Structures are given as C-alpha cells and as structure tokens.
Short mmCIF file of C-alpha atoms in Angstrom, two decimals:
data_model
loop_
_atom_site.label_atom_id
_atom_site.label_comp_id
_atom_site.label_asym_id
_atom_site.label_seq_id
_atom_site.Cartn_x
_atom_site.Cartn_y
_atom_site.Cartn_z
CA MET A 1 0.00 0.00 0.00
CA LYS A 2 1.51 3.33 -1.10
CA ILE A 3 1.45 5.95 1.69
CA LEU A 4 -0.49 9.19 1.19
CA ALA A 5 0.30 12.28 3.28
CA VAL A 6 -0.68 15.94 3.32
CA LYS A 7 1.48 19.01 4.07
CA ASP A 8 0.39 22.58 4.75
CA ALA A 9 2.14 25.84 3.86
CA THR A 10 4.09 25.87 7.15
CA GLY A 11 5.57 22.42 6.50
CA VAL A 12 3.38 20.46 8.95
CA MET A 13 2.85 16.99 7.47
CA GLU A 14 0.33 14.30 8.47
CA PRO A 15 -0.49 10.85 7.05
CA LEU A 16 -3.93 10.12 5.58
CA PRO A 17 -4.75 6.50 6.49
CA GLY A 18 -7.98 5.18 4.99
CA PHE A 19 -7.94 7.58 2.03
CA VAL A 20 -8.31 6.14 -1.48
CA THR A 21 -6.03 7.51 -4.20
CA THR A 22 -6.20 7.27 -7.99
CA ARG A 23 -3.18 8.56 -9.89
CA THR A 24 -3.43 9.40 -13.60
CA ASP A 25 -0.36 9.80 -15.81
CA GLY A 26 -1.95 11.39 -18.85
CA SER A 27 -1.13 11.53 -22.54
CA ASP A 28 -0.02 15.19 -22.38
CA GLY A 29 2.48 14.60 -19.56
CA ALA A 30 0.06 15.76 -16.86
CA ARG A 31 -0.02 13.76 -13.63
CA SER A 32 -2.88 14.21 -11.22
CA LEU A 33 -4.46 12.64 -8.15
CA LYS A 34 -8.06 12.05 -7.23
CA VAL A 35 -8.32 11.43 -3.49
CA THR A 36 -11.36 10.53 -1.38
CA GLY A 37 -11.63 9.83 2.33
CA VAL A 38 -13.88 9.87 5.38
CA LYS A 39 -12.83 11.58 8.60
CA THR A 40 -11.94 9.11 11.38
CA LYS A 41 -10.09 9.18 14.69
CA ASN A 42 -7.01 7.79 12.94
CA ASN A 43 -6.81 10.47 10.25
CA GLN A 44 -8.52 13.55 11.74
CA SER A 45 -5.25 15.51 12.06
CA GLY A 46 -4.43 14.97 8.41
CA TYR A 47 -8.06 15.36 7.33
CA ASN A 48 -8.11 18.93 8.67
CA LEU A 49 -5.13 19.77 6.42
CA VAL A 50 -6.80 18.58 3.21
CA LYS A 51 -7.52 22.04 1.80
CA ASN A 52 -6.97 23.94 -1.43
CA GLU A 53 -3.32 24.80 -2.22
CA ASN A 54 -1.96 22.39 0.40
CA THR A 55 0.31 19.59 -0.80
CA LEU A 56 -0.44 15.87 -1.14
CA ILE A 57 2.58 13.56 -1.11
CA PHE A 58 2.13 10.23 -2.90
CA ASP A 59 4.88 7.84 -3.99
CA ASN A 60 7.52 10.51 -3.17
CA GLU A 61 5.94 13.09 -5.51
CA GLU A 62 4.12 16.29 -4.57
CA TYR A 63 0.70 17.34 -5.87
CA ILE A 64 -1.09 20.66 -5.20
CA ILE A 65 -4.78 20.46 -4.23
CA LYS A 66 -6.90 22.44 -6.69
CA THR A 67 -10.48 21.30 -6.08
CA HIS A 68 -12.06 20.41 -2.74
CA ARG A 69 -15.53 19.05 -2.12
CA GLU A 70 -16.75 18.06 1.34
CA ARG A 71 -19.97 16.20 2.02
CA THR A 72 -21.76 14.82 5.03
CA TYR A 73 -22.69 11.21 5.68
CA ARG A 74 -24.96 9.68 8.26
CA LYS A 75 -21.96 8.84 10.43
CA GLY A 76 -19.65 11.74 9.66
CA VAL A 77 -18.04 13.81 6.92
CA GLY A 78 -15.92 12.99 3.90
CA VAL A 79 -13.92 14.85 1.31
CA GLU A 80 -13.03 14.47 -2.37
CA VAL A 81 -10.15 16.46 -3.85
CA THR A 82 -8.17 16.62 -7.07
CA ALA A 83 -4.55 17.70 -7.22
CA ILE A 84 -2.06 18.44 -10.01
CA HIS A 85 1.65 17.62 -9.96
CA ARG A 86 3.76 20.37 -8.41
CA ILE A 87 5.70 21.03 -11.62
CA PHE A 88 2.58 22.43 -13.32
CA ASP A 89 1.73 24.71 -10.40
CA ASP A 90 5.33 25.92 -10.14
CA LEU A 91 5.66 26.67 -13.85
CA MET A 92 2.22 28.29 -14.04
CA ASN A 93 3.19 30.70 -11.27
CA ASN A 94 6.57 31.63 -12.75
CA TYR A 95 6.27 34.54 -15.21
CA ILE A 96 8.75 35.64 -17.90
CA TYR A 97 8.71 39.43 -18.25
CA GLU A 98 10.63 39.72 -21.52
CA GLU A 99 10.56 38.34 -25.05
CA LYS A 100 12.85 37.01 -27.77
CA THR A 101 12.69 37.10 -31.56
CA GLY A 102 14.91 35.17 -33.95
CA THR A 103 16.10 31.66 -34.77
CA LEU A 104 16.66 29.86 -31.47
CA ARG A 105 17.95 26.44 -30.44
CA LEU A 106 15.89 24.18 -28.19
CA ASP A 107 18.25 24.50 -25.21
CA ALA A 108 18.23 28.30 -25.47
CA MET A 109 14.43 28.44 -25.55
CA LEU A 110 14.13 26.09 -22.57
CA SER A 111 16.65 28.12 -20.55
CA PHE A 112 14.67 31.27 -21.33
CA ALA A 113 11.23 29.78 -20.55
CA LEU A 114 12.29 28.05 -17.31
CA ALA A 115 14.40 30.92 -15.91
CA GLY A 116 13.66 31.47 -12.23
CA SER A 117 11.47 28.36 -11.91
CA GLY A 118 14.04 26.19 -10.13
CA TYR A 119 13.75 23.44 -12.78
CA THR A 120 16.61 22.09 -14.90
CA PHE A 121 16.37 20.09 -18.12
CA GLU A 122 18.08 17.39 -20.17
CA ILE A 123 17.56 16.99 -23.94
CA ASP A 124 17.82 13.96 -26.21
CA THR A 125 18.29 15.74 -29.56
CA THR A 126 17.70 12.61 -31.69
CA ASP A 127 15.31 13.45 -34.59
CA LEU A 128 14.57 16.92 -33.18
CA PRO A 129 15.00 20.15 -35.21
CA ILE A 130 18.17 22.09 -34.42
CA SER A 131 16.35 25.42 -34.15
CA VAL A 132 13.09 27.22 -34.97
CA ARG A 133 12.14 30.78 -35.86
CA VAL A 134 10.08 32.63 -33.21
CA GLU A 135 8.49 36.08 -33.02
CA ASN A 136 7.83 37.88 -29.72
CA PHE A 137 8.35 34.71 -27.68
CA GLY A 138 7.81 35.54 -24.01
CA TRP A 139 5.56 37.62 -21.75
CA ASN A 140 3.76 34.56 -20.42
CA ASN A 141 4.02 32.02 -17.64
CA SER A 142 6.67 29.31 -17.89
CA LEU A 143 4.14 26.52 -18.40
CA ALA A 144 2.55 28.20 -21.42
CA LEU A 145 5.97 28.95 -22.92
CA PHE A 146 7.15 25.38 -22.27
CA ARG A 147 4.08 23.93 -23.99
CA ASP A 148 4.69 26.27 -26.93
CA ILE A 149 8.29 25.06 -27.21
CA LEU A 150 7.20 21.41 -27.26
CA GLU A 151 4.71 22.14 -30.04
CA LYS A 152 7.23 24.08 -32.13
CA PHE A 153 9.87 21.33 -31.91
CA GLY A 154 7.45 18.38 -32.02
CA ALA A 155 8.82 17.04 -28.72
CA GLU A 156 7.56 15.22 -25.63
CA PHE A 157 8.60 15.55 -22.01
CA ASP A 158 8.88 13.62 -18.77
CA TYR A 159 10.01 14.73 -15.34
CA ARG A 160 11.36 13.51 -12.04
CA GLY A 161 11.74 15.85 -9.11
CA LYS A 162 13.05 19.20 -10.37
CA LYS A 163 14.46 17.82 -13.63
CA ILE A 164 12.62 17.85 -16.98
CA TYR A 165 13.52 15.44 -19.78
CA VAL A 166 12.77 16.40 -23.40
CA ALA A 167 12.90 14.05 -26.41
CA LYS A 168 11.19 13.35 -29.72
CA LYS A 169 9.43 10.31 -28.24
CA PHE A 170 9.49 8.33 -25.01
CA GLY A 171 8.84 4.59 -24.89
CA ILE A 172 9.98 1.59 -26.92
CA GLN A 173 8.69 -0.42 -29.88
CA ARG A 174 7.28 -3.76 -28.68
CA ASP A 175 7.51 -5.68 -31.96
CA ASP A 176 7.64 -9.09 -30.30
CA SER A 177 4.10 -9.05 -28.86
CA PHE A 178 0.61 -8.60 -30.25
CA LEU A 179 -2.37 -7.15 -28.43
CA ARG A 180 -5.48 -8.84 -29.81
CA TYR A 181 -8.72 -6.94 -29.39
CA LYS A 182 -11.48 -9.57 -29.42
CA PHE A 183 -15.15 -9.39 -28.59
CA ASN A 184 -14.64 -11.88 -25.76
CA VAL A 185 -12.04 -9.78 -23.89
CA LYS A 186 -13.45 -8.87 -20.49
CA ASP A 187 -15.17 -5.46 -20.86
CA PRO A 188 -12.50 -3.50 -22.70
CA GLN A 189 -13.28 0.19 -23.14
CA LYS A 190 -13.21 1.40 -26.74
CA GLU A 191 -13.45 5.06 -27.70
CA ILE A 192 -13.60 6.79 -31.08
CA ASP A 193 -13.00 10.54 -30.85
CA THR A 194 -14.12 12.99 -33.53
CA SER A 195 -14.39 16.06 -31.27
CA SER A 196 -11.67 17.91 -33.23
CA PHE A 197 -12.54 16.32 -36.57
CA SER A 198 -12.69 18.72 -39.55
CA THR A 199 -12.99 18.41 -43.32
CA TYR A 200 -12.59 21.99 -44.60
CA ILE A 201 -10.05 24.77 -44.00
CA ARG A 202 -9.19 28.19 -45.43
CA GLY A 203 -5.82 29.92 -45.56
CA TYR A 204 -4.96 33.62 -45.74
CA GLY A 205 -1.39 34.66 -46.55
CA LYS A 206 0.35 37.93 -47.37
CA LYS A 207 -1.67 40.86 -48.78
CA ASP A 208 -0.93 42.08 -52.30
CA GLU A 209 -0.61 45.70 -53.43
CA LYS A 210 -4.41 46.00 -53.63
CA GLY A 211 -4.86 44.81 -50.06
CA ASN A 212 -6.17 41.36 -50.98
CA TYR A 213 -5.01 38.32 -49.05
CA LEU A 214 -3.32 35.37 -50.73
CA PHE A 215 -6.24 32.93 -50.41
CA VAL A 216 -6.36 29.13 -50.52
CA GLU A 217 -9.10 26.72 -49.48
CA TYR A 218 -8.86 22.96 -49.02
CA LYS A 219 -11.57 20.31 -48.73
CA SER A 220 -10.67 16.88 -47.38
CA PRO A 221 -11.85 13.85 -49.39
CA LEU A 222 -13.78 12.91 -46.23
CA ALA A 223 -16.14 15.85 -46.83
CA GLU A 224 -17.96 13.63 -49.34
CA PHE A 225 -18.91 11.26 -46.51
CA TYR A 226 -19.17 13.55 -43.45
CA GLY A 227 -20.04 16.93 -44.96
CA ILE A 228 -18.25 20.25 -44.54
CA LYS A 229 -16.83 20.67 -41.02
CA HIS A 230 -14.82 23.88 -40.67
CA ALA A 231 -11.40 24.03 -39.02
CA ASP A 232 -9.80 27.20 -37.67
CA PRO A 233 -8.29 29.06 -40.65
CA VAL A 234 -4.57 29.60 -41.14
CA LYS A 235 -3.91 33.35 -41.20
CA ASP A 236 -0.22 34.24 -41.49
CA GLU A 237 1.34 36.91 -43.73
CA ARG A 238 4.64 35.02 -43.74
CA TYR A 239 3.14 32.80 -46.47
CA THR A 240 3.69 34.36 -49.90
CA ASP A 241 2.89 31.41 -52.19
CA LYS A 242 -0.05 29.04 -52.39
CA GLU A 243 2.01 25.84 -52.12
CA SER A 244 3.53 26.61 -48.72
CA LEU A 245 0.22 27.99 -47.44
CA LEU A 246 -1.61 24.84 -48.57
CA ALA A 247 0.98 22.64 -46.85
CA ALA A 248 0.47 24.53 -43.59
CA MET A 249 -3.31 24.19 -43.92
CA LYS A 250 -3.15 20.43 -44.49
CA LYS A 251 -0.89 20.10 -41.46
CA GLN A 252 -3.36 22.00 -39.27
CA LEU A 253 -6.48 20.25 -40.59
CA ASN A 254 -7.39 17.27 -38.42
CA ASP A 255 -9.20 14.97 -40.85
CA SER A 256 -8.49 11.87 -38.79
CA MET A 257 -10.39 9.82 -36.24
CA ASP A 258 -8.73 8.77 -33.00
CA ILE A 259 -9.39 5.31 -31.58
CA SER A 260 -8.28 4.22 -28.12
CA LEU A 261 -8.57 0.98 -26.13
CA THR A 262 -8.30 0.56 -22.36
CA PHE A 263 -7.15 -2.64 -20.60
CA THR A 264 -6.06 -3.58 -17.10
CA ALA A 265 -2.52 -4.82 -16.53
CA ILE A 266 -3.94 -8.28 -15.72
CA GLU A 267 -5.69 -8.43 -19.11
CA LEU A 268 -2.50 -7.35 -20.85
CA LYS A 269 -0.48 -10.01 -19.05
CA SER A 270 -2.97 -12.67 -20.14
CA MET A 271 -2.31 -11.56 -23.74
CA GLY A 272 1.46 -11.91 -23.30
CA LEU A 273 2.18 -8.24 -22.59
CA SER A 274 3.95 -7.52 -19.30
CA ASP A 275 6.06 -4.65 -17.99
CA ILE A 276 4.24 -2.14 -20.22
CA LYS A 277 5.23 1.48 -19.66
CA LYS A 278 3.55 4.66 -20.80
CA GLY A 279 4.90 5.57 -24.23
CA ASP A 280 5.52 1.98 -25.39
CA TYR A 281 4.20 0.88 -28.79
CA VAL A 282 2.53 -2.50 -29.40
CA TRP A 283 0.96 -4.11 -32.44
CA CYS A 284 -2.78 -4.61 -32.20
CA VAL A 285 -5.05 -6.92 -34.20
CA ILE A 286 -8.69 -5.80 -33.99
CA GLU A 287 -10.95 -8.71 -34.89
CA PRO A 288 -13.04 -9.67 -36.80
CA PHE A 289 -12.21 -6.85 -39.24
CA ASP A 290 -8.48 -7.68 -39.80
CA LEU A 291 -7.35 -4.21 -38.71
CA ASN A 292 -3.62 -4.39 -37.90
CA VAL A 293 -2.32 -1.18 -36.33
CA GLN A 294 0.37 0.01 -33.97
CA LEU A 295 -0.98 1.46 -30.72
CA ARG A 296 0.81 3.47 -28.08
CA ALA A 297 0.30 3.36 -24.32
CA VAL A 298 -0.69 7.02 -23.92
CA SER A 299 -1.84 7.03 -20.29
CA ARG A 300 -1.62 4.96 -17.12
CA GLU A 301 -3.85 4.94 -14.05
CA ASP A 302 -2.85 3.28 -10.79
CA TYR A 303 -4.19 3.19 -7.25
CA SER A 304 -3.17 3.36 -3.60
CA ASP A 305 -4.75 -0.09 -3.25
CA GLU A 306 -2.00 -2.16 -4.87
CA SER A 307 -4.31 -5.17 -5.13
CA LYS A 308 -6.20 -3.24 -7.82
CA SER A 309 -4.66 -3.69 -11.25
CA PRO A 310 -3.40 -0.55 -13.03
CA THR A 311 -5.13 0.33 -16.30
CA PHE A 312 -3.51 1.41 -19.55
CA THR A 313 -5.09 3.33 -22.40
CA PHE A 314 -3.69 2.53 -25.83
CA GLY A 315 -4.19 5.02 -28.65
CA SER A 316 -4.57 6.81 -30.74
CA ILE A 317 -4.97 5.19 -34.08
CA ALA A 318 -4.94 8.34 -36.18
CA LYS A 319 -6.79 7.12 -39.27
CA LYS A 320 -6.08 9.68 -41.98
CA ALA A 321 -8.58 10.56 -44.70
CA SER A 322 -7.13 8.20 -47.33
CA ASP A 323 -7.14 5.29 -44.86
CA ILE A 324 -10.72 5.96 -43.74
CA ILE A 325 -12.02 6.15 -47.30
CA ALA A 326 -10.23 2.92 -48.20
CA SER A 327 -11.66 1.27 -45.10
CA PHE A 328 -15.27 1.93 -46.18
CA ASN A 329 -15.06 -0.78 -48.83
CA THR A 330 -12.94 -3.23 -46.81
CA THR A 331 -15.17 -2.85 -43.77
CA LYS A 332 -18.25 -3.49 -45.89
CA LYS A 333 -16.67 -6.70 -47.18
CA ALA A 334 -15.82 -7.78 -43.63
CA VAL A 335 -19.33 -7.00 -42.40
CA ASP A 336 -20.85 -8.93 -45.30
CA LYS A 337 -18.90 -11.98 -44.13
CA VAL A 338 -20.29 -11.69 -40.60
CA ILE A 339 -23.82 -10.28 -41.07
CA ASP A 340 -26.70 -11.73 -43.08
CA THR A 341 -27.88 -8.48 -44.74
CA SER A 342 -31.34 -9.88 -45.43
CA THR A 343 -32.06 -10.54 -41.73
CA GLY A 344 -29.52 -8.36 -39.91
CA LYS A 345 -28.47 -11.43 -37.89
CA ILE A 346 -25.05 -13.00 -37.29
CA LYS A 347 -24.15 -15.77 -39.73
CA ASP A 348 -23.42 -19.09 -38.06
CA SER A 349 -20.49 -19.51 -40.44
CA ALA A 350 -18.88 -16.35 -39.06
CA ILE A 351 -18.42 -17.76 -35.57
CA ASN A 352 -14.88 -18.84 -34.69
CA MET A 353 -15.23 -22.07 -32.78
CA ASN A 354 -11.87 -21.49 -31.04
CA GLY A 355 -13.51 -18.93 -28.78
CA ILE A 356 -13.11 -15.56 -30.50
CA ALA A 357 -16.73 -14.80 -29.66
CA THR A 358 -19.97 -16.66 -29.24
CA LYS A 359 -22.90 -15.83 -31.48
CA ALA A 360 -24.82 -14.38 -28.54
CA GLU A 361 -21.87 -12.17 -27.49
CA LEU A 362 -21.37 -10.80 -30.98
CA GLN A 363 -25.10 -10.16 -31.48
CA SER A 364 -25.21 -8.42 -28.09
CA HIS A 365 -22.30 -6.21 -29.11
CA ILE A 366 -23.95 -5.15 -32.37
CA SER A 367 -27.26 -4.45 -30.60
CA ASN A 368 -25.56 -2.30 -27.95
CA THR A 369 -27.02 1.20 -28.42
CA VAL A 370 -24.46 2.64 -26.01
CA VAL A 371 -21.66 2.15 -28.54
CA HIS A 372 -23.73 2.18 -31.76
CA ILE A 373 -26.04 5.01 -32.79
CA THR A 374 -29.48 4.35 -34.19
CA ALA A 375 -30.83 5.66 -37.50
CA GLU A 376 -32.96 8.18 -35.59
CA GLU A 377 -29.92 9.42 -33.64
CA ARG A 378 -27.92 9.75 -36.84
CA ALA A 379 -30.72 11.76 -38.47
CA THR A 380 -30.93 14.07 -35.45
CA TRP A 381 -27.18 14.66 -35.49
CA ASN A 382 -27.09 15.28 -39.25
CA ALA A 383 -29.94 17.78 -38.97
CA ALA A 384 -28.13 19.65 -36.21
CA SER A 385 -24.82 19.53 -38.06
CA ASN A 386 -26.27 20.71 -41.37
CA SER A 387 -27.96 23.66 -39.69
CA LEU A 388 -24.60 25.16 -38.77
CA ASP A 389 -22.88 27.44 -41.26
CA ASN A 390 -19.66 27.44 -39.30
CA LEU A 391 -18.41 25.41 -36.35
CA ASP A 392 -16.53 28.50 -35.21
CA SER A 393 -19.62 30.70 -34.90
CA ILE A 394 -20.03 32.22 -31.43
CA THR A 395 -23.00 34.00 -29.87
CA TRP A 396 -21.73 36.59 -27.40
CA ALA A 397 -23.47 37.58 -24.16
CA THR A 398 -22.78 40.24 -21.54
CA PRO A 399 -22.43 39.08 -17.91
CA ILE A 400 -23.87 40.87 -14.88
CA LEU A 401 -20.96 42.46 -13.02
CA LYS A 402 -20.90 42.41 -9.22
CA ASN A 403 -18.78 43.34 -6.17
CA GLY A 404 -18.09 46.83 -7.49
CA TRP A 405 -16.80 45.80 -10.92
CA VAL A 406 -17.93 47.90 -13.89
CA GLN A 407 -17.29 47.91 -17.61
CA TYR A 408 -13.92 49.56 -18.26
CA PRO A 409 -14.75 53.09 -19.47
CA ASP A 410 -13.18 53.73 -22.86
CA GLN A 411 -14.45 56.20 -25.45
CA SER A 412 -13.56 53.92 -28.35
CA TRP A 413 -15.53 51.09 -26.68
CA ASN A 414 -12.99 48.47 -27.70
CA TYR A 415 -13.22 46.41 -24.52
CA PRO A 416 -16.84 45.24 -23.93
CA ILE A 417 -16.81 42.41 -21.36
CA GLN A 418 -18.46 39.36 -22.95
CA TYR A 419 -18.56 35.58 -22.90
CA GLY A 420 -19.46 33.07 -25.61
CA LYS A 421 -19.12 29.42 -26.63
CA ASP A 422 -18.45 27.75 -29.97
CA PHE A 423 -20.02 24.54 -31.27
CA VAL A 424 -17.32 22.24 -29.85
CA GLY A 425 -17.67 23.59 -26.30
CA THR A 426 -14.82 26.10 -26.03
CA VAL A 427 -15.82 29.07 -23.85
CA TYR A 428 -14.29 32.47 -24.65
CA LEU A 429 -14.00 35.46 -22.29
CA ARG A 430 -13.05 38.88 -23.63
CA GLY A 431 -13.10 42.51 -22.56
CA ALA A 432 -11.98 44.73 -19.70
CA ILE A 433 -13.44 45.67 -16.31
CA SER A 434 -12.54 48.18 -13.63
CA SER A 435 -12.93 49.37 -10.03
CA GLY A 436 -14.11 46.17 -8.30
CA THR A 437 -12.95 44.14 -5.32
CA ILE A 438 -9.91 41.89 -5.79
CA GLY A 439 -9.61 38.69 -3.75
CA ASN A 440 -10.23 34.96 -3.49
CA ALA A 441 -13.86 33.84 -3.79
CA ILE A 442 -15.02 37.37 -4.71
CA PRO A 443 -16.52 37.02 -8.19
CA ALA A 444 -16.48 39.83 -10.73
CA PHE A 445 -19.27 37.95 -12.52
CA THR A 446 -20.69 34.43 -12.74
CA LEU A 447 -20.99 32.33 -15.88
CA PRO A 448 -24.22 30.37 -16.42
CA VAL A 449 -24.46 26.57 -16.47
CA GLY A 450 -22.96 25.22 -19.68
CA TYR A 451 -20.19 27.83 -19.67
CA ARG A 452 -18.24 26.50 -16.68
CA PRO A 453 -14.96 24.49 -16.48
CA PRO A 454 -14.84 21.00 -14.88
CA PHE A 455 -11.97 22.11 -12.62
CA PRO A 456 -10.77 25.52 -11.43
CA TYR A 457 -9.25 27.26 -14.46
CA LEU A 458 -6.38 29.64 -13.63
CA PHE A 459 -5.33 32.36 -16.06
CA ILE A 460 -3.10 35.44 -16.17
CA GLY A 461 -3.91 38.74 -17.86
CA VAL A 462 -2.86 42.35 -18.32
CA SER A 463 -3.75 44.84 -15.57
CA SER A 464 -3.12 48.55 -14.95
CA VAL A 465 0.25 50.03 -15.87
CA SER A 466 2.13 51.22 -12.77
CA PRO A 467 2.92 54.95 -12.35
CA ASP A 468 6.48 54.33 -13.58
CA GLY A 469 5.16 52.82 -16.84
CA ILE A 470 5.99 49.16 -16.14
CA PRO A 471 3.35 46.70 -17.48
CA GLN A 472 1.51 44.82 -14.72
CA TYR A 473 -0.44 41.56 -14.61
CA PHE A 474 -3.11 39.81 -12.56
CA ARG A 475 -4.06 36.23 -11.74
CA GLY A 476 -7.66 35.13 -12.16
CA VAL A 477 -9.65 31.93 -11.74
CA VAL A 478 -12.87 30.53 -13.19
CA THR A 479 -14.40 28.08 -10.69
CA PRO A 480 -16.54 25.03 -11.52
CA SER A 481 -19.51 27.02 -10.16
CA GLY A 482 -18.90 29.70 -12.82
CA ASP A 483 -17.43 32.44 -10.60
CA VAL A 484 -14.83 34.57 -12.41
CA CYS A 485 -12.58 36.02 -9.70
CA ILE A 486 -9.61 38.38 -9.89
CA GLU A 487 -7.44 36.91 -7.12
CA ASN A 488 -4.51 39.35 -7.07
CA SER A 489 -2.65 41.96 -9.11
CA SER A 490 1.02 42.90 -9.32
CA SER A 491 0.07 46.59 -9.46
CA ALA A 492 -0.05 47.91 -5.89
CA GLU A 493 -1.21 51.47 -6.63
CA LEU A 494 -3.67 50.90 -9.49
CA SER A 495 -4.54 47.25 -8.98
CA ASN A 496 -8.13 47.39 -10.24
CA GLN A 497 -8.11 50.36 -12.61
CA PHE A 498 -7.84 48.07 -15.67
CA ILE A 499 -8.31 44.28 -15.78
CA GLY A 500 -8.17 42.78 -19.29
CA ILE A 501 -9.78 39.33 -19.47
CA TYR A 502 -8.93 37.43 -22.66
CA THR A 503 -8.89 33.66 -22.20
CA GLN A 504 -10.62 30.42 -23.23
CA PHE A 505 -11.29 26.92 -21.82
CA LYS A 506 -13.41 23.81 -22.41
CA ALA A 507 -16.79 23.72 -20.68
CA VAL A 508 -18.36 20.63 -19.11
#
C-alpha cells in the first residue's frame, strides 16, 4: 500500500490512512491525483489539512490540491479532492517578463522559458529540429511557454523531481508481442473521438498591393462522406505562395479519427504483454475486421490499493482521410462476411469455434445502443450539423458584473466584457473591467451553467500600468460554479483600474 500524506504551507505533514487515491499519468504529460476519504479518529489531524493549495505527497511526488468538495454522511463527513503535480503549479506561477525574436535552439528556448522556476532540463536531440524561428516569444508564464516550445519542436517531455527530460518520443517499440482486441475480452473500453474532426479549411497569406489576401481553401476527401466541417483558418502573412500555405493548412487540418482501447494490466499479461510502460508501442489486431495497427500506451492509471490492477489506455490510431475512405469498402466486405444483410443477424459460419466470440456475445455487441447510434440518432445529429454554417460561430453575451466591478470606461468602446461558446464547447471570455474588489472567492461575474470548467481554471492577464510605466499583470480563476474572480494583481497602486480578461477553456 503506497502511503499518502498531506502538508500545509508551514511544513506540517500528516499521514492520511484510509484515504483512497487514484493517480493518472496522462497523454499530455500531466499527472494528477483524485483522493477521497472519510474523517476518522485515525486520520482527523491529516483530514483537517486537506484544503486547497496544500500539498499531497504520494509515492515521493508532490501534488497541489486544486479542487475540494466536502460532504456529510450519516456517520460523519468525507472529502473528495483533485490535485495536479507540483511542476505544473510551479511553472504556471513563474512569469517571464521579456521576449525574444529570432532563430533559437531548443536549449536556449528552454533556458529562457524556465528561468527562475528552479527546474533544470536534459535533452535527447535525436530526430529533433536544431532550431526554430520565433516572433515575440515571451511575456507569459513558464508553463505556457514550455508547452509552446514542445509544439514548435514536435517534442515530448517527462520529469522527475526538479528535472525535466525532453525528447522526440518516449517509450519503446514492442515488436515481439501482439495485443489482440477480441469481442470476448473482459469489458475493454473502446473510444472513437471525432471532437476535433474537420474536413474543410481556409488559408490567408500575405496581402498584395491592392490589399487582398493570398487565399487558398482545401476540402478533405472525407467531406464527401461527413459533410463540410470547418477548421480554424490559417492566417499568417509570412506565407507568400499558395504551395507553402496549402501545406500549412493540411498540417493544421485534423481529418483523422482517434481510436483508443483501455485494458487492465492483468488483461495485458494474459495476452502476453507484461512490464508495459507509458509511451511503449505494441501491435494490435482488432478482430473480426483484420485491422492491424500500432498502438501506443498514452496514459496509465494506478491506485493506492495495490491489489487493484493498473489500467492502460492505448491510442490513438490516427486514421487519416485516405485510410478511412479505403476502409469503407474493406469494412463493408468484412461485415458482409459476418452479417446476413437480409435478416440483420449473425451468420453461423462467421463464428470462430476457437472462442473468439460466441454468437450471442457478438449479437449483443452489435445491438448495444451505447456504442452504436441508431438511425434516428444519426438523423438528429445530421440535422443539427447541417444547420450550422460554421463550427466556429459564437453567440456573445454580456455578464452581470458584481462586487463593485464595472465595464472599463473607454471612449472607443474596444473592450466590452463578454462571454461566448463555440459549437465544440470552447468558452471564450473577452473585454476589460474596472474598479471592483480583488480577492479569493469574490466574483467579478458568474458564468451560467454550460459555460463552466470542470476544474478551477487559472489564467493570467494584463492589468493597470504602474505609475512608472511598467506593465503589470493579474491572476484570475474561473471556478466550476462559474465564478470569475480576480485573485490578485502585481500593481499595488492601481490594482483594479484596468483588468483585461482574454482567455478560453473547455466547458463541461
């Protein structure tokens, strides 16, 4: 049993016996804890320290509590909290007050972005670009700059303690073993993600002498099957010819579908796969459709109860447009072998007598409306989809300001405070406010249901310029209950004269 403890800001540390911990090591490098427990005589000292911004210590790593929910039971009280790994909190709260422009090497950009954070780094340069061109890189927190660096260089990262490791890829190729996805595997979880799926994109390059943009549009071959689904346009005046602009557009367009499978470590061992680590690649045969693909272990979840088997999520199979189109015909042929199209029933001849699946199991799978949509559901979705001219369209609304906050007075009226949400669930906040009360749990305004994040969303923005002309900043938070609070400002004299809120997040 791994030990869980809690530590407050003064360094007082207490164990948390009886608490249940789930640790997630996610696909984007994020590690987090979900911890639940009931207050008892054995843990009451530690229980009283389980509060926001205190530190949980699990398996010799520190996590900062970000959400806290307490509830009463018939025989006492309990708590449920989530916490993020300390590295993300540290980097988010370290700000870089300068910028760089030019062609920079990876090590130089990392040194710049992590300056003052207390973190060091080590780079495996294999298959990574030597340098990239950047414009106005800086004036942001270290975490945002670090993420930007990874995207620019196409790199991944890992970390232990105060050291960050950067490489093209982590993990190994497991060519000796095959993961076989069969219908008779014990309750595997299968997910197909099209949330960022698009089939159409526009590009705008450099303006000509008449003020007209270089314009290119591209429609994926998948538009014939799924209709026009708009992606964010590429708008960059560095592109002066259609070929380079089109290449950038195709790179940005996500006309692929992501598939992921989740198994427990016990199930993997039974299939001949042991000692799997996050980042490893394995070959997967998905039956009965003869789909042979290479999957990657993109996330791992383990538990304080070591008798409970860890789970691994393998994915994603990024099926590009050409592969998906080709699969329409091959899948139809495979289905025709299994399904009697005149009755809709499973053919007896399709059943593998060696135990791939029984007829009843396969029929149950096909009839499962949780994983298969009905014709009526498809019609409803198509009607909703076809009614949208643009997935990026946003309807803006004005919130009701409170606690002394007012719309920032500006004669040009360039800063109206507004919120809105696009079709895929991204909430946008924009505008400027003034004169209200700054502090924790003191909302400037409250977002309605449907416009709220699943976890507290922290952001940094521009605030009033100090009397000596130095730019200032503030830290804000959007809570799961929709409260938008300005927690503090670096400007002591004019802290609330101008608060510019320009941020976005995914709503629940």
